[in-house]
Coordinates of C-alpha atoms in Angstrom, one line a residue:
X9 CA 35.7 35.4 -84.4
X10 CA 39.3 36.1 -83.4
X11 CA 40.6 39.2 -85.1
X12 CA 44.2 38.7 -84.0
X13 CA 46.7 38.2 -86.8
X14 CA 48.5 34.8 -87.0
X15 CA 52.3 34.7 -86.8
X16 CA 52.5 33.9 -90.5
X17 CA 50.4 37.0 -91.3
X18 CA 52.6 39.2 -89.0
X19 CA 55.7 37.8 -90.6
X20 CA 54.2 38.6 -94.1
X21 CA 53.4 42.2 -93.1
X22 CA 56.8 42.9 -91.7
X23 CA 58.5 41.3 -94.8
X24 CA 56.5 43.6 -97.0
X25 CA 58.1 46.5 -95.2
X26 CA 61.5 44.9 -95.6
X27 CA 60.7 44.5 -99.4
X28 CA 59.9 48.2 -99.6
X29 CA 63.3 48.9 -98.0
X30 CA 64.9 46.7 -100.7
X31 CA 63.1 48.8 -103.3
X32 CA 64.7 51.9 -101.8
X33 CA 68.1 50.3 -102.0
X34 CA 67.6 49.5 -105.7
X35 CA 66.4 53.0 -106.4
X36 CA 69.9 54.1 -105.0
X37 CA 71.7 51.6 -107.3
X38 CA 72.4 49.2 -104.4
X39 CA 71.7 45.5 -104.3
X40 CA 68.0 45.3 -103.3
X41 CA 68.1 43.9 -99.8
X42 CA 66.0 45.4 -97.0
X43 CA 65.9 44.6 -93.2
X44 CA 64.1 45.6 -90.1
X45 CA 64.3 44.8 -86.4
X46 CA 61.1 44.4 -84.5
X47 CA 60.8 44.4 -80.7
X48 CA 57.5 44.0 -78.9
X49 CA 55.6 44.4 -82.2
X50 CA 57.3 47.7 -83.1
X51 CA 59.9 48.4 -85.7
X52 CA 62.9 49.8 -83.9
X53 CA 65.4 49.6 -86.8
X54 CA 65.3 49.8 -90.5
X55 CA 68.0 49.3 -93.1
X56 CA 68.7 48.6 -96.7
X57 CA 72.0 48.0 -98.5
X58 CA 74.2 51.1 -98.5
X59 CA 77.7 49.7 -99.3
X60 CA 78.1 51.7 -102.4
X61 CA 76.5 54.9 -101.2
X62 CA 78.5 54.9 -98.0
X63 CA 81.6 53.3 -99.4
X64 CA 81.4 50.9 -96.5
X65 CA 81.7 47.2 -97.0
X66 CA 79.8 46.6 -93.7
X67 CA 76.7 48.6 -94.6
X68 CA 74.6 45.6 -95.4
X69 CA 70.9 46.0 -94.7
X70 CA 71.0 43.9 -91.6
X71 CA 73.9 45.8 -90.1
X72 CA 72.2 49.2 -90.8
X73 CA 69.0 48.0 -89.2
X74 CA 70.9 46.5 -86.2
X75 CA 72.8 49.7 -85.6
X76 CA 69.5 51.7 -85.7
X77 CA 67.8 49.3 -83.3
X78 CA 70.7 49.3 -80.9
X79 CA 70.6 53.1 -80.7
X80 CA 66.8 53.0 -80.2
X81 CA 67.1 50.4 -77.4
X82 CA 70.2 52.0 -75.9
X83 CA 71.9 48.6 -75.9
X84 CA 73.9 46.5 -78.4
X85 CA 72.0 43.4 -77.2
X86 CA 68.5 43.0 -78.5
X87 CA 67.1 39.9 -76.8
X88 CA 63.6 39.1 -77.8
X89 CA 63.9 41.0 -81.0
X90 CA 63.1 39.6 -84.5
X91 CA 65.2 40.6 -87.6
X92 CA 63.3 40.5 -90.9
X93 CA 65.5 40.5 -94.0
X94 CA 64.8 39.8 -97.6
X95 CA 67.9 37.7 -98.2
X96 CA 69.5 35.0 -96.2
X97 CA 72.2 36.8 -94.1
X98 CA 75.9 36.4 -95.0
X99 CA 78.5 35.4 -92.4
X100 CA 79.3 38.9 -91.4
X101 CA 75.7 39.8 -90.8
X102 CA 75.0 36.4 -89.1
X103 CA 77.9 37.1 -86.7
X104 CA 76.4 40.5 -85.9
X105 CA 72.9 39.0 -85.4
X106 CA 74.3 36.4 -82.9
X107 CA 76.3 39.1 -81.1
X108 CA 73.2 41.2 -80.8
X109 CA 71.4 38.2 -79.3
X110 CA 68.5 38.5 -81.8
X111 CA 66.0 35.9 -80.8
X112 CA 64.5 35.2 -84.3
X113 CA 65.5 35.8 -87.9
X114 CA 62.9 35.7 -90.7
X115 CA 64.2 35.9 -94.2
X116 CA 63.0 35.7 -97.8
X117 CA 65.3 34.3 -100.4
X118 CA 68.2 31.8 -99.8
X119 CA 71.6 33.0 -100.8
X120 CA 73.3 30.0 -102.4
X121 CA 76.6 31.9 -102.7
X122 CA 77.0 33.5 -99.3
X123 CA 74.1 32.5 -97.0
X124 CA 75.0 31.8 -93.4
X125 CA 71.9 30.0 -92.2
X126 CA 72.1 26.9 -94.3
X127 CA 73.2 27.7 -97.9
X128 CA 76.9 27.9 -97.3
X129 CA 77.4 28.2 -93.6
X130 CA 75.3 27.5 -90.5
X131 CA 76.1 30.4 -88.2
X132 CA 72.7 31.5 -86.9
X133 CA 72.0 28.3 -85.0
X134 CA 75.4 26.8 -84.8
X135 CA 75.7 24.6 -81.6
X136 CA 79.2 25.8 -80.7
X137 CA 78.0 29.4 -80.3
X138 CA 76.8 30.8 -77.1
X139 CA 73.6 32.2 -78.7
X140 CA 71.4 30.6 -81.3
X141 CA 68.6 32.2 -83.3
X142 CA 65.3 30.7 -84.2
X143 CA 65.1 31.0 -88.0
X144 CA 62.1 31.1 -90.3
X145 CA 63.3 31.0 -94.0
X146 CA 61.3 31.5 -97.1
X147 CA 58.9 34.3 -96.2
X148 CA 58.0 36.2 -99.4
X149 CA 61.0 34.3 -101.0
X150 CA 59.7 34.6 -104.5
X151 CA 59.2 38.4 -104.3
X152 CA 62.7 38.9 -102.8
X153 CA 64.3 36.6 -105.3
X154 CA 62.6 38.3 -108.2
X155 CA 64.0 41.7 -107.1
X156 CA 67.5 40.3 -107.0
X157 CA 67.2 38.6 -110.3
X158 CA 65.9 41.6 -112.1
X159 CA 68.5 43.8 -110.5
X160 CA 71.4 41.6 -111.7
X161 CA 69.9 41.0 -115.0
X162 CA 69.7 44.8 -115.6
X163 CA 73.3 45.1 -114.4
X164 CA 74.5 42.5 -117.0
X165 CA 72.7 44.1 -119.9

């Protein structure tokens, strides 16, 4: 019997970590989005939304994770790396992902208002760009979406 994990199981395990990071963001009063960068099976960057905490409009989960990963790698380019994020990246984050040469993006919930994979824009694999990412959407989508819905429901009440 082969004890190796399947790609789907690996994606699920890393997405669970991204969801934990989203929970940390929510505990800080931030929109619950978490992200991590994985290279050669190891997490080299973690992030969650910090735009309010840091008064920084660029402190999205993906950007925070990419910054940490680039520092760990000693290079702004992260070829071969996978970025896991609980929400479809926005156009700003998608641009950074492409510039970092991330090989693969795995995300949870679609973002019908700002998503830059397929919901609003198609940045991550746009044929005019010099780099395209492989994208796996919908991993733990329901868990990610429920966190976001609960967060915004609580904000409105």
